[in-house]
Tab-separated table of C-alpha atoms in Angstrom:
chain	number	residue	atom	x	y	z
A	361	MET	CA	-85.582	-31.773	-38.306
A	362	THR	CA	-83.545	-28.970	-39.918
A	363	LEU	CA	-82.347	-29.617	-43.412
A	364	VAL	CA	-79.040	-28.034	-44.349
A	365	PRO	CA	-77.616	-27.629	-47.853
A	366	VAL	CA	-74.471	-29.633	-48.567
A	367	THR	CA	-72.479	-30.822	-51.565
A	368	TYR	CA	-71.298	-34.390	-51.883
A	369	LYS	CA	-68.343	-35.087	-54.158
A	370	GLY	CA	-67.125	-38.567	-54.851
A	371	GLY	CA	-66.447	-41.296	-57.341
A	372	ILE	CA	-69.199	-42.764	-59.463
A	373	TYR	CA	-68.616	-46.216	-57.950
A	374	GLN	CA	-71.307	-47.050	-55.396
A	375	HIS	CA	-72.564	-43.479	-55.214
A	376	ASP	CA	-76.141	-44.815	-55.218
A	377	ILE	CA	-75.480	-45.920	-51.623
A	378	VAL	CA	-75.099	-42.271	-50.696
A	379	ILE	CA	-78.226	-41.249	-52.621
A	380	ASP	CA	-80.255	-43.978	-50.885
A	381	LEU	CA	-78.864	-42.959	-47.518
A	382	ILE	CA	-79.762	-39.289	-48.032
A	383	GLU	CA	-83.284	-40.226	-49.079
A	384	ASP	CA	-83.697	-42.661	-46.165
A	385	LEU	CA	-82.597	-39.978	-43.729
A	386	GLY	CA	-85.304	-37.689	-45.076
A	387	GLY	CA	-83.031	-35.504	-47.191
A	388	TYR	CA	-83.385	-34.533	-50.835
A	389	VAL	CA	-81.002	-34.590	-53.753
A	390	VAL	CA	-81.560	-31.336	-55.605
A	391	GLN	CA	-79.063	-31.743	-58.411
A	392	LYS	CA	-76.879	-34.566	-59.591
A	393	HIS	CA	-73.972	-34.053	-61.964
A	394	VAL	CA	-71.971	-36.908	-63.364
A	395	LEU	CA	-68.663	-35.699	-64.748
A	396	ALA	CA	-66.632	-38.558	-66.182
A	397	GLN	CA	-65.704	-40.623	-63.109
A	398	GLU	CA	-66.926	-38.083	-60.594
A	399	VAL	CA	-70.348	-37.429	-59.109
A	400	VAL	CA	-71.422	-34.164	-57.545
A	401	LEU	CA	-74.641	-34.194	-55.548
A	402	GLN	CA	-76.218	-31.041	-54.284
A	403	CYS	CA	-78.584	-31.954	-51.532
A	404	PHE	CA	-80.459	-31.056	-48.377
A	405	VAL	CA	-79.719	-33.351	-45.454
A	406	PRO	CA	-80.725	-33.339	-41.784
A	407	ARG	CA	-78.159	-31.383	-39.767
A	408	ASP	CA	-77.642	-34.170	-37.220
A	409	ASP	CA	-76.918	-36.790	-39.866
A	410	ILE	CA	-74.100	-35.079	-41.754
A	411	GLU	CA	-71.518	-36.997	-39.714
A	412	LEU	CA	-73.246	-40.268	-40.550
A	413	ILE	CA	-73.115	-39.499	-44.274
A	414	ARG	CA	-69.430	-38.593	-43.911
A	415	GLU	CA	-68.748	-41.856	-42.164
A	416	ILE	CA	-70.591	-44.025	-44.667
A	417	SER	CA	-69.052	-42.297	-47.656
A	418	ARG	CA	-65.512	-42.503	-46.276
A	419	PRO	CA	-64.722	-45.990	-47.683
A	420	ILE	CA	-65.773	-44.826	-51.160
A	421	PHE	CA	-63.774	-41.586	-50.849
A	422	GLY	CA	-66.738	-39.263	-50.783
A	423	GLU	CA	-66.484	-35.752	-49.446
A	424	VAL	CA	-69.247	-33.752	-47.828
A	425	THR	CA	-68.917	-29.974	-47.740
A	426	ASP	CA	-71.224	-27.182	-46.662
A	427	SER	CA	-72.611	-25.202	-49.560
A	428	PRO	CA	-75.005	-22.573	-48.355
A	429	LEU	CA	-76.222	-21.648	-51.810
A	430	VAL	CA	-77.738	-25.031	-52.737
A	431	GLY	CA	-81.424	-24.680	-53.521
A	432	THR	CA	-81.265	-21.014	-54.427
A	433	GLU	CA	-81.705	-19.325	-57.770
A	434	ILE	CA	-79.612	-16.215	-58.267
A	435	ALA	CA	-80.031	-13.508	-60.915
A	436	ILE	CA	-76.716	-12.065	-62.050
A	437	VAL	CA	-77.774	-8.732	-63.514
A	438	SER	CA	-75.306	-7.631	-66.150
A	439	MET	CA	-75.649	-4.230	-67.758
A	440	SER	CA	-75.437	-5.734	-71.239
A	441	LEU	CA	-74.191	-8.750	-73.157
A	442	GLU	CA	-71.462	-6.733	-74.893
A	443	ILE	CA	-67.780	-7.599	-74.776
A	444	HIS	CA	-67.368	-4.821	-72.162
A	445	HIS	CA	-68.931	-7.069	-69.502
A	446	LEU	CA	-68.535	-10.552	-70.915
A	447	PRO	CA	-66.929	-12.951	-70.268
A	448	HIS	CA	-65.326	-10.954	-67.445
A	449	PRO	CA	-66.632	-10.192	-64.932
A	450	SER	CA	-70.257	-11.351	-65.515
A	451	CYS	CA	-69.528	-14.951	-66.472
A	452	ASP	CA	-66.770	-15.309	-63.878
A	453	ILE	CA	-69.142	-14.418	-61.080
A	454	ALA	CA	-72.082	-16.425	-62.488
A	455	GLU	CA	-69.816	-19.454	-62.778
A	456	TYR	CA	-68.320	-19.027	-59.311
A	457	VAL	CA	-71.702	-19.046	-57.557
A	458	ARG	CA	-72.648	-22.098	-59.601
A	459	ARG	CA	-69.647	-23.960	-58.215
A	460	ILE	CA	-70.960	-23.760	-54.695
A	461	GLY	CA	-74.388	-24.982	-55.518
A	462	ALA	CA	-76.503	-22.049	-56.623
A	463	LYS	CA	-78.392	-21.996	-59.881
A	464	SER	CA	-77.445	-18.713	-61.486
A	465	ASN	CA	-79.129	-17.027	-64.413
A	466	MET	CA	-77.646	-14.081	-66.192
A	467	VAL	CA	-80.101	-11.260	-66.731
A	468	SER	CA	-78.894	-8.690	-69.179
A	469	LEU	CA	-80.644	-5.360	-69.450
A	470	ALA	CA	-81.765	-3.882	-72.743
A	471	ARG	CA	-80.848	-0.402	-71.592
A	472	GLY	CA	-78.264	-1.091	-68.902
A	473	PRO	CA	-75.283	0.854	-70.235
A	474	GLY	CA	-75.236	4.636	-70.282
A	475	LYS	CA	-76.241	7.124	-67.659
A	476	ARG	CA	-78.898	8.995	-69.620
A	477	ILE	CA	-80.694	6.108	-71.319
A	478	THR	CA	-80.567	3.590	-68.477
A	479	GLY	CA	-83.824	1.855	-67.657
A	480	LEU	CA	-85.483	-1.331	-66.509
A	481	ASN	CA	-88.484	-2.638	-68.413
A	482	ASP	CA	-91.335	-4.669	-66.946
A	483	GLU	CA	-90.072	-7.977	-68.299
A	484	GLU	CA	-86.613	-7.506	-66.809
A	485	ARG	CA	-88.118	-6.427	-63.504
A	486	ASP	CA	-90.421	-9.463	-63.356
A	487	VAL	CA	-87.678	-11.906	-64.328
A	488	ILE	CA	-85.380	-10.519	-61.599
A	489	ASN	CA	-88.210	-10.727	-59.075
A	490	GLU	CA	-88.635	-14.435	-59.807
A	491	HIS	CA	-85.228	-15.150	-58.248
A	492	ASP	CA	-84.156	-15.470	-54.624
A	493	ILE	CA	-81.575	-12.715	-54.874
A	494	ALA	CA	-80.246	-10.339	-57.527
A	495	VAL	CA	-76.561	-9.504	-57.881
A	496	TYR	CA	-76.067	-6.229	-59.765
A	497	LEU	CA	-72.731	-5.888	-61.514
A	498	MET	CA	-72.040	-2.198	-61.914
A	499	GLY	CA	-69.147	-0.257	-63.413
A	500	ASN	CA	-66.212	1.671	-62.047
A	501	PHE	CA	-67.559	5.192	-61.618
A	502	GLU	CA	-69.282	6.541	-58.541
A	503	THR	CA	-71.190	9.097	-60.596
A	504	CYS	CA	-72.746	6.435	-62.805
A	505	ILE	CA	-73.636	4.044	-59.975
A	506	GLU	CA	-75.202	6.858	-57.975
A	507	HIS	CA	-77.243	7.971	-60.957
A	508	LYS	CA	-78.302	4.547	-62.209
A	509	MET	CA	-79.099	2.562	-59.081
A	510	PRO	CA	-82.408	4.276	-58.154
A	511	ILE	CA	-83.673	3.582	-61.677
A	512	LEU	CA	-82.451	-0.011	-61.784
A	513	LEU	CA	-83.954	-0.803	-58.371
A	514	ARG	CA	-87.447	0.390	-59.272
A	515	GLY	CA	-89.959	-2.366	-58.560
A	516	ILE	CA	-87.348	-4.910	-57.424
A	517	GLU	CA	-88.680	-6.844	-54.436
A	518	VAL	CA	-85.957	-9.452	-53.942
A	519	PRO	CA	-82.808	-8.744	-51.889
A	520	VAL	CA	-80.074	-7.076	-53.928
A	521	VAL	CA	-76.274	-7.258	-53.679
A	522	VAL	CA	-74.450	-4.524	-55.611
A	523	CYS	CA	-70.904	-5.019	-56.885
A	524	GLY	CA	-69.059	-1.963	-58.112
A	525	GLY	CA	-65.632	-0.425	-58.628
A	526	PRO	CA	-65.590	2.041	-55.699
A	527	ASP	CA	-64.946	0.683	-52.207
A	528	LYS	CA	-67.716	-0.663	-49.999
A	529	GLU	CA	-68.062	2.461	-47.850
A	530	THR	CA	-68.517	4.646	-50.913
A	531	LEU	CA	-71.107	2.258	-52.321
A	532	ILE	CA	-73.063	2.335	-49.057
A	533	LYS	CA	-72.944	6.121	-49.140
A	534	ILE	CA	-74.041	6.650	-52.747
A	535	ILE	CA	-76.662	3.963	-53.314
A	536	ASP	CA	-80.141	5.176	-52.551
A	537	PRO	CA	-82.459	3.425	-51.745
A	538	PRO	CA	-80.131	1.223	-49.684
A	539	VAL	CA	-79.761	-2.420	-50.704
A	540	GLU	CA	-79.047	-5.549	-48.675
A	541	GLY	CA	-75.442	-6.178	-49.647
A	542	TYR	CA	-72.441	-4.315	-51.063
A	543	VAL	CA	-69.155	-5.531	-52.522
A	544	GLY	CA	-66.595	-2.880	-53.421
A	545	GLY	CA	-63.645	-3.187	-55.763
A	546	VAL	CA	-65.422	-5.370	-58.326
A	547	GLY	CA	-66.274	-3.128	-61.234
A	548	ARG	CA	-65.653	-3.639	-64.916
A	549	PHE	CA	-62.423	-5.452	-65.720
A	550	MET	CA	-61.155	-7.152	-68.835
A	551	ARG	CA	-59.088	-10.031	-67.467
A	552	ARG	CA	-59.833	-13.483	-66.196
A	553	THR	CA	-60.132	-13.840	-62.453
A	554	LYS	CA	-57.397	-16.308	-61.635
A	555	GLU	CA	-54.947	-14.538	-59.323
A	556	ALA	CA	-55.300	-15.051	-55.587
A	557	ASP	CA	-56.479	-11.505	-54.859
A	558	GLN	CA	-59.129	-11.712	-57.594
A	559	LEU	CA	-60.371	-15.038	-56.251
A	560	ASP	CA	-60.534	-13.442	-52.796
A	561	LYS	CA	-62.845	-10.826	-54.266
A	562	LEU	CA	-65.084	-13.560	-55.690
A	563	ASP	CA	-65.136	-15.203	-52.262
A	564	GLU	CA	-66.136	-11.863	-50.797
A	565	ILE	CA	-69.098	-11.722	-53.198
A	566	ILE	CA	-70.101	-15.235	-52.180
A	567	ALA	CA	-69.837	-14.326	-48.503
A	568	GLU	CA	-72.067	-11.310	-49.046
A	569	ILE	CA	-74.634	-13.323	-51.032
A	570	THR	CA	-74.608	-16.017	-48.340
A	571	ARG	CA	-75.086	-13.457	-45.590
A	572	VAL	CA	-78.080	-11.901	-47.355
A	573	LEU	CA	-79.592	-15.290	-48.172
A	574	GLU	CA	-79.162	-16.556	-44.602
A	575	LYS	CA	-81.180	-13.587	-43.452
A	576	LYS	CA	-83.872	-14.392	-46.008
A	577	ARG	CA	-83.819	-18.027	-44.931
A	578	GLU	CA	-84.339	-16.935	-41.341
A	579	ASP	CA	-87.309	-14.811	-42.363
A	580	VAL	CA	-88.809	-17.756	-44.242
A	581	SER	CA	-88.321	-20.073	-41.250
A	582	LYS	CA	-90.269	-17.699	-38.973
A	583	ASP	CA	-93.377	-18.521	-40.997
A	584	PRO	CA	-92.494	-21.975	-42.364
A	585	LEU	CA	-93.509	-23.091	-45.833
A	586	SER	CA	-96.451	-25.470	-46.182
A	587	VAL	CA	-94.244	-27.915	-48.056
A	588	ALA	CA	-90.482	-28.018	-48.685
A	589	PRO	CA	-89.616	-27.072	-52.299
A	590	ALA	CA	-87.066	-29.901	-52.477
A	591	ARG	CA	-89.778	-32.392	-51.547
A	592	LEU	CA	-92.063	-30.941	-54.221
A	593	MET	CA	-89.288	-31.443	-56.711
A	594	ASN	CA	-89.146	-35.172	-56.029
A	595	LEU	CA	-92.937	-35.435	-56.088
A	596	ILE	CA	-93.227	-33.684	-59.453
A	597	LYS	CA	-90.546	-35.976	-60.823
A	598	GLU	CA	-92.655	-38.983	-59.782
A	599	ARG	CA	-96.100	-37.718	-60.718
A	600	VAL	CA	-95.449	-35.669	-63.871
A	601	PRO	CA	-93.386	-37.918	-66.133
A	602	ALA	CA	-93.198	-35.245	-68.852
A	603	ILE	CA	-90.540	-33.481	-66.758
A	604	LEU	CA	-88.146	-36.350	-67.444
A	605	GLU	CA	-88.259	-35.528	-71.164
A	606	VAL	CA	-87.093	-31.937	-70.663
A	607	THR	CA	-83.515	-31.503	-71.884
A	608	SER	CA	-82.650	-28.348	-69.960
A	609	PRO	CA	-79.884	-28.872	-67.326
A	610	THR	CA	-82.206	-28.291	-64.369
A	611	PRO	CA	-85.785	-29.117	-65.452
A	612	LEU	CA	-86.908	-28.374	-61.915
A	613	THR	CA	-85.113	-25.475	-60.294
A	614	VAL	CA	-85.447	-25.331	-56.544
A	615	GLN	CA	-85.732	-21.898	-54.979
A	616	MET	CA	-85.926	-20.914	-51.334
A	617	ALA	CA	-89.699	-20.574	-51.326
A	618	GLY	CA	-90.716	-22.156	-54.573
A	619	LEU	CA	-89.832	-24.038	-57.671
A	620	ARG	CA	-89.447	-23.298	-61.349
A	621	VAL	CA	-90.924	-26.063	-63.491
A	622	LYS	CA	-89.650	-25.975	-67.046
A	623	LEU	CA	-92.827	-27.185	-68.724
A	624	PRO	CA	-95.317	-25.141	-70.775
A	625	TYR	CA	-97.776	-23.348	-68.491
A	626	ASP	CA	-100.976	-23.828	-70.466
A	627	THR	CA	-100.573	-27.582	-70.835
A	628	PHE	CA	-99.243	-28.519	-67.413
A	629	ALA	CA	-100.513	-25.955	-64.896
A	630	PRO	CA	-103.910	-27.668	-64.349
A	631	GLU	CA	-102.166	-31.028	-63.909
A	632	LEU	CA	-99.783	-29.550	-61.331
A	633	ARG	CA	-102.635	-27.882	-59.443
A	634	ARG	CA	-104.460	-31.201	-59.205
A	635	MET	CA	-101.365	-33.133	-58.123
A	636	GLU	CA	-101.926	-34.701	-54.713
A	637	ILE	CA	-99.153	-34.308	-52.171
A	638	GLU	CA	-100.513	-36.204	-49.157
A	639	ASP	CA	-103.889	-37.019	-47.567
A	640	GLY	CA	-105.929	-35.383	-50.312
A	641	ILE	CA	-104.037	-32.087	-50.125
A	642	THR	CA	-103.215	-30.951	-53.629
A	643	LEU	CA	-100.425	-28.680	-54.792
A	644	GLY	CA	-103.020	-26.054	-55.691
A	645	ASP	CA	-104.010	-25.886	-51.998
A	646	VAL	CA	-100.564	-25.061	-50.682
A	647	ALA	CA	-98.972	-23.137	-53.544
A	648	GLU	CA	-99.681	-20.515	-56.164
A	649	ILE	CA	-99.018	-21.778	-59.662
A	650	GLU	CA	-98.211	-18.906	-61.966
A	651	PRO	CA	-96.815	-18.456	-65.447
A	652	SER	CA	-93.148	-17.445	-65.350
A	653	ARG	CA	-91.856	-14.502	-67.398
A	654	MET	CA	-88.970	-16.743	-68.379
A	655	ARG	CA	-90.067	-18.482	-71.614
A	656	ASP	CA	-93.362	-20.281	-70.907
A	657	TYR	CA	-92.216	-21.987	-67.732
A	658	ILE	CA	-94.306	-22.485	-64.614
A	659	LEU	CA	-93.483	-20.805	-61.325
A	660	VAL	CA	-94.661	-22.584	-58.181
A	661	LYS	CA	-94.745	-20.269	-55.172
A	662	VAL	CA	-95.204	-22.247	-51.962
A	663	LEU	CA	-97.497	-20.496	-49.476
A	664	PRO	CA	-96.443	-20.137	-45.833
A	665	PHE	CA	-98.152	-21.881	-42.930
A	666	SER	CA	-99.967	-18.691	-41.893
A	667	GLU	CA	-101.955	-18.709	-45.126
A	668	THR	CA	-102.760	-22.388	-45.518
A	669	ASN	CA	-102.737	-23.676	-41.946
A	670	THR	CA	-101.105	-26.871	-43.110
A	671	VAL	CA	-97.574	-28.154	-43.079
A	672	ILE	CA	-96.925	-31.408	-44.863
B	1309	MET	CA	-46.996	-1.047	-70.207
B	1310	LEU	CA	-43.243	-1.388	-70.609
B	1311	ALA	CA	-43.162	-0.670	-74.316
B	1312	VAL	CA	-45.117	2.572	-74.086
B	1313	GLU	CA	-43.089	5.697	-73.483
B	1314	TYR	CA	-45.935	7.780	-72.026
B	1315	PHE	CA	-49.175	6.409	-70.618
B	1316	GLU	CA	-51.565	8.361	-68.431
B	1317	VAL	CA	-55.235	8.075	-67.535
B	1318	GLU	CA	-56.764	11.316	-66.342
B	1319	CYS	CA	-60.077	11.223	-64.524
B	1320	PRO	CA	-61.773	13.270	-61.786
B	1321	GLU	CA	-62.394	10.010	-59.897
B	1322	PRO	CA	-59.000	8.579	-58.878
B	1323	VAL	CA	-60.378	5.064	-58.299
B	1324	GLY	CA	-61.982	5.055	-61.747
B	1325	ALA	CA	-58.708	6.228	-63.305
B	1326	GLU	CA	-56.864	3.316	-61.721
B	1327	TYR	CA	-59.390	0.792	-63.074
B	1328	TYR	CA	-59.319	2.296	-66.551
B	1329	LYS	CA	-55.542	2.149	-66.594
B	1330	GLN	CA	-55.828	-1.565	-65.923
B	1331	ILE	CA	-58.582	-2.036	-68.535
B	1332	THR	CA	-56.597	-0.141	-71.177
B	1333	ASN	CA	-53.507	-2.193	-70.453
B	1334	ASP	CA	-55.432	-5.489	-70.638
B	1335	VAL	CA	-57.279	-4.677	-73.854
B	1336	LEU	CA	-54.224	-3.380	-75.693
B	1337	LEU	CA	-52.231	-6.372	-74.516
B	1338	ASP	CA	-54.965	-8.767	-75.674
B	1339	HIS	CA	-55.039	-7.184	-79.107
B	1340	ASN	CA	-51.277	-7.095	-79.368
B	1341	LEU	CA	-51.304	-3.331	-79.805
B	1342	LEU	CA	-48.937	-2.263	-77.045
B	1343	LYS	CA	-45.949	-2.582	-79.316
B	1344	VAL	CA	-47.302	-0.117	-81.870
B	1345	ILE	CA	-48.189	2.670	-79.431
B	1346	GLU	CA	-45.521	5.129	-78.398
B	1347	LYS	CA	-47.554	7.595	-76.312
B	1348	LEU	CA	-51.086	7.408	-75.016
B	1349	HIS	CA	-53.153	9.798	-72.955
B	1350	ILE	CA	-56.693	8.986	-71.887
B	1351	TYR	CA	-59.067	11.506	-70.404
B	1352	LEU	CA	-62.369	10.388	-68.898
B	1353	ASP	CA	-65.110	12.340	-67.229
B	1354	PRO	CA	-68.277	10.419	-66.410
B	1355	LYS	CA	-70.026	13.630	-65.367
B	1356	VAL	CA	-69.865	15.285	-68.812
B	1357	PRO	CA	-69.754	12.400	-70.045
B	1358	ILE	CA	-66.744	12.140	-72.329
B	1359	PHE	CA	-63.905	9.739	-73.175
B	1360	VAL	CA	-60.851	11.004	-75.034
B	1361	ALA	CA	-57.881	8.916	-76.104
B	1362	VAL	CA	-55.013	10.587	-77.940
B	1363	GLY	CA	-51.708	9.064	-78.874
B	1364	ILE	CA	-48.722	8.649	-81.111
B	1365	LEU	CA	-48.002	5.457	-83.031
B	1366	LYS	CA	-44.629	3.947	-83.687
B	1367	PRO	CA	-43.770	3.903	-87.379
B	1368	ILE	CA	-44.304	0.470	-88.889
B	1369	THR	CA	-42.238	-0.057	-91.967
B	1370	THR	CA	-41.996	-3.811	-92.104
B	1371	VAL	CA	-44.050	-5.847	-94.532
B	1372	VAL	CA	-44.598	-9.597	-94.263
B	1373	LYS	CA	-43.009	-11.745	-96.967
B	1374	VAL	CA	-43.436	-15.431	-97.762
B	1375	GLY	CA	-39.979	-16.113	-96.315
B	1376	ASP	CA	-41.121	-14.757	-92.934
B	1377	ILE	CA	-43.878	-17.284	-92.452
B	1378	ALA	CA	-42.727	-20.331	-94.426
B	1379	ASN	CA	-39.719	-22.456	-95.277
B	1380	VAL	CA	-39.456	-22.912	-99.034
B	1381	ASN	CA	-37.998	-26.274	-100.136
B	1382	PRO	CA	-37.422	-26.545	-103.881
B	1383	GLN	CA	-37.721	-30.090	-105.258
B	1384	GLU	CA	-37.841	-31.453	-108.759
B	1385	GLY	CA	-40.874	-30.045	-110.534
B	1386	LYS	CA	-42.381	-28.724	-107.332
B	1387	MET	CA	-41.772	-26.489	-104.359
B	1388	THR	CA	-42.948	-27.330	-100.856
B	1389	LEU	CA	-43.715	-24.562	-98.380
B	1390	VAL	CA	-43.826	-25.442	-94.714
B	1391	ILE	CA	-45.941	-22.833	-92.929
B	1392	THR	CA	-44.885	-21.711	-89.484
B	1393	GLU	CA	-47.357	-18.882	-88.916
B	1394	GLU	CA	-50.922	-19.052	-90.199
B	1395	THR	CA	-51.999	-15.412	-89.892
B	1396	TYR	CA	-51.141	-14.487	-93.471
B	1397	LEU	CA	-51.817	-17.893	-95.029
B	1398	ALA	CA	-55.083	-16.867	-96.695
B	1399	SER	CA	-53.652	-13.790	-98.353
B	1400	MET	CA	-50.598	-15.784	-99.451
B	1401	LEU	CA	-52.761	-18.396	-101.157
B	1402	ARG	CA	-54.779	-15.684	-102.867
B	1403	ILE	CA	-51.587	-14.152	-104.285
B	1404	PHE	CA	-50.326	-17.578	-105.446
B	1405	TRP	CA	-53.627	-18.339	-107.158
B	1406	GLU	CA	-53.575	-15.044	-109.036
B	1407	ARG	CA	-49.985	-15.414	-110.078
B	1408	PHE	CA	-49.658	-19.131	-110.876
B	1409	GLY	CA	-53.242	-20.348	-111.289
B	1410	LYS	CA	-55.250	-22.566	-108.970
B	1411	ASP	CA	-54.189	-25.800	-110.693
B	1412	ARG	CA	-50.550	-25.274	-109.705
B	1413	VAL	CA	-51.198	-24.500	-106.026
B	1414	GLU	CA	-52.139	-27.238	-103.652
B	1415	GLN	CA	-52.588	-27.318	-99.886
B	1416	PRO	CA	-52.560	-30.939	-98.718
B	1417	ASP	CA	-52.780	-30.012	-95.041
B	1418	ARG	CA	-52.947	-27.050	-92.699
B	1419	PHE	CA	-49.232	-26.351	-92.603
B	1420	THR	CA	-48.129	-27.328	-96.107
B	1421	VAL	CA	-48.518	-25.619	-99.467
B	1422	VAL	CA	-47.120	-27.198	-102.644
B	1423	LEU	CA	-46.477	-25.274	-105.874
B	1424	TYR	CA	-46.161	-27.409	-109.048
B	1425	ASN	CA	-44.002	-26.380	-112.029
B	1426	VAL	CA	-43.782	-22.722	-111.196
B	1427	PRO	CA	-41.363	-20.769	-113.405
B	1428	VAL	CA	-39.618	-18.930	-110.542
B	1429	GLU	CA	-36.749	-19.499	-108.157
B	1430	ALA	CA	-37.199	-20.247	-104.454
B	1431	LYS	CA	-35.632	-16.902	-103.562
B	1432	GLU	CA	-38.191	-15.064	-105.645
B	1433	ILE	CA	-41.012	-16.888	-103.897
B	1434	GLU	CA	-39.569	-15.962	-100.517
B	1435	ALA	CA	-39.551	-12.291	-101.472
B	1436	ILE	CA	-43.268	-12.066	-102.386
B	1437	VAL	CA	-45.009	-9.565	-100.116
B	1438	ILE	CA	-48.141	-11.089	-98.613
B	1439	GLY	CA	-49.231	-8.711	-95.912
B	1440	ASN	CA	-48.923	-5.236	-94.491
B	1441	PRO	CA	-49.719	-5.049	-90.765
B	1442	SER	CA	-50.144	-1.273	-90.821
B	1443	GLU	CA	-53.147	-1.557	-93.164
B	1444	SER	CA	-55.441	-3.064	-90.557
B	1445	LEU	CA	-53.853	-1.227	-87.635
B	1446	ASN	CA	-56.287	1.694	-87.564
B	1447	LYS	CA	-59.245	-0.652	-87.646
B	1448	ASP	CA	-57.770	-2.712	-84.786
B	1449	LEU	CA	-57.090	0.398	-82.721
B	1450	ILE	CA	-60.639	1.706	-83.138
B	1451	TYR	CA	-61.982	-1.696	-82.137
B	1452	ALA	CA	-59.757	-1.754	-79.060
B	1453	PHE	CA	-60.737	1.754	-77.968
B	1454	ARG	CA	-64.414	0.939	-78.392
B	1455	GLN	CA	-63.835	-1.817	-75.867
B	1456	ILE	CA	-61.894	0.389	-73.494
B	1457	ALA	CA	-64.393	3.269	-73.500
B	1458	PRO	CA	-67.407	2.823	-71.203
B	1459	GLU	CA	-70.124	0.944	-73.014
B	1460	GLY	CA	-72.744	3.658	-72.987
B	1461	PHE	CA	-70.412	5.993	-74.895
B	1462	ARG	CA	-71.666	5.186	-78.341
B	1463	LEU	CA	-71.321	8.471	-80.200
B	1464	ARG	CA	-67.770	8.760	-81.355
B	1465	SER	CA	-65.391	10.599	-83.567
B	1466	GLU	CA	-62.002	9.198	-84.414
B	1467	ARG	CA	-59.118	10.568	-86.407
B	1468	PHE	CA	-56.007	8.760	-87.589
B	1469	TYR	CA	-53.478	10.835	-89.459
B	1470	GLN	CA	-49.738	10.417	-89.989
B	1471	GLY	CA	-49.039	8.291	-86.975
B	1472	LYS	CA	-51.195	10.311	-84.586
B	1473	PHE	CA	-54.650	9.402	-83.497
B	1474	SER	CA	-57.505	10.729	-81.451
B	1475	PHE	CA	-60.615	8.875	-80.335
B	1476	VAL	CA	-63.421	10.773	-78.677
B	1477	SER	CA	-66.666	9.214	-77.539
B	1478	SER	CA	-69.608	10.189	-75.413
B	1479	GLU	CA	-73.090	9.166	-74.468
B	1480	ASN	CA	-74.496	12.531	-75.544
B	1481	THR	CA	-73.991	14.468	-78.757
B	1482	LEU	CA	-70.346	15.440	-79.007
B	1483	VAL	CA	-69.795	19.084	-78.237
B	1484	GLU	CA	-68.339	21.254	-80.981
B	1485	ASN	CA	-65.073	22.093	-79.265
B	1486	ILE	CA	-63.710	18.563	-79.099
B	1487	ASP	CA	-60.849	19.667	-81.351
B	1488	GLU	CA	-59.649	21.984	-78.628
B	1489	LEU	CA	-59.939	19.249	-76.037
B	1490	VAL	CA	-57.935	16.906	-78.240
B	1491	LYS	CA	-55.314	19.610	-78.740
B	1492	GLU	CA	-55.120	20.146	-74.990
B	1493	LYS	CA	-54.553	16.448	-74.359
B	1494	PHE	CA	-51.895	16.248	-77.058
B	1495	ALA	CA	-50.161	19.190	-75.377
B	1496	LEU	CA	-49.970	17.208	-72.135
B	1497	MET	CA	-47.820	14.665	-73.939
B	1498	GLY	CA	-45.760	17.467	-75.460
B	1499	GLU	CA	-47.159	16.960	-78.946
B	1500	THR	CA	-49.457	18.708	-81.382
B	1501	PRO	CA	-52.329	16.960	-83.164
């Protein structure tokens, strides 16, 4: 059974029917937003059953759309949090990827701006590496991008998409070492992205992120995970009631090969390790539970089948 | 950039120049500064690195009076001012307090100010000068240019003198001959610093 990421949008009336249906079909609801009279569900559902969900949600005016970025955590790397980069373009892009299901975090560098002083410290590097993909938002000058990229890519292990002012071909030519994705024509700008051509550019960024993530997803599926992160999310919700008290918008953030649990590491890591998933197999057996560099959160990295010899 | 007589961005990278033209336009428009600039020349070289902005300002002679931002309605024993534009409200109140005393000035809501038993005519009130836009202009321009210049360019030198200005910034220590560079850029607009 292949689970595919989709977004369900519909009225609040009888939306629990849809949630029950998704869960009965073996899917998972990753995020649920209730906005006034509207409900947005980001979920994983079996590919063959999408039509069934569409059919059942038709009388209650629900809409099911593909959203390839559900269940991914994206780092939007902004050179600084100064007015030069915020709110445009950093926030515009972070918000746009959020709309189609991704969980985006903005990572701002302490020494991002400037050609001479630019640098990446160990904390920034580790935080970026905790994500599924990093989107670097660079400036308008070839010279600066060429000079800064090798430094900013030092130690980064996740796939990277670089956005910059020069066109795509130039970016491919000047960035060394090469990265996974390039989007040209999106450098620093000081206006809101609302015109059609600007929105097209944002769509281009999404397409590039999706392309890179699909490739990563393929790589993951070659050596499947011992347990699906979305399933872990539901289990933790049931077994660790403290997570329900967390006020952050996504207390459990699903990633492609793991999960960020927003609970203090020292208190809850042993409890998570001991948590039984099925037939006496505990979470500690199939995943590495590590402290996250983001606050004192816990990072659960699910191990692949080749290392554990179990798939549950 | 309709209101500006001369506007050029000079940069060895043509794509960068195009983007900076857009950025400059957006920032100046946001800060409402396009109408005060007559000529503007920007020179950027990320290789050096250096950012130079030189320009000529339009003369601003107008001052803001009470009559410009409020309708004054004299009544018996009091005078009611209906505010139409809030920008200079704070400085207007400060002037009223100094001149008439706090007990005679009242502001019942955001857009109304009432003066009780003031010994002046409505016309005199209307003529009180409450603001001078040119006073804060230099500060606003420096703020705007700091936003336009690339962020890493933190060492800067700016000069505002008799309607002409120059703003130079760089990531490295500014070289000694920036005066010559500024002069050169002024010459491109057909002016002298």
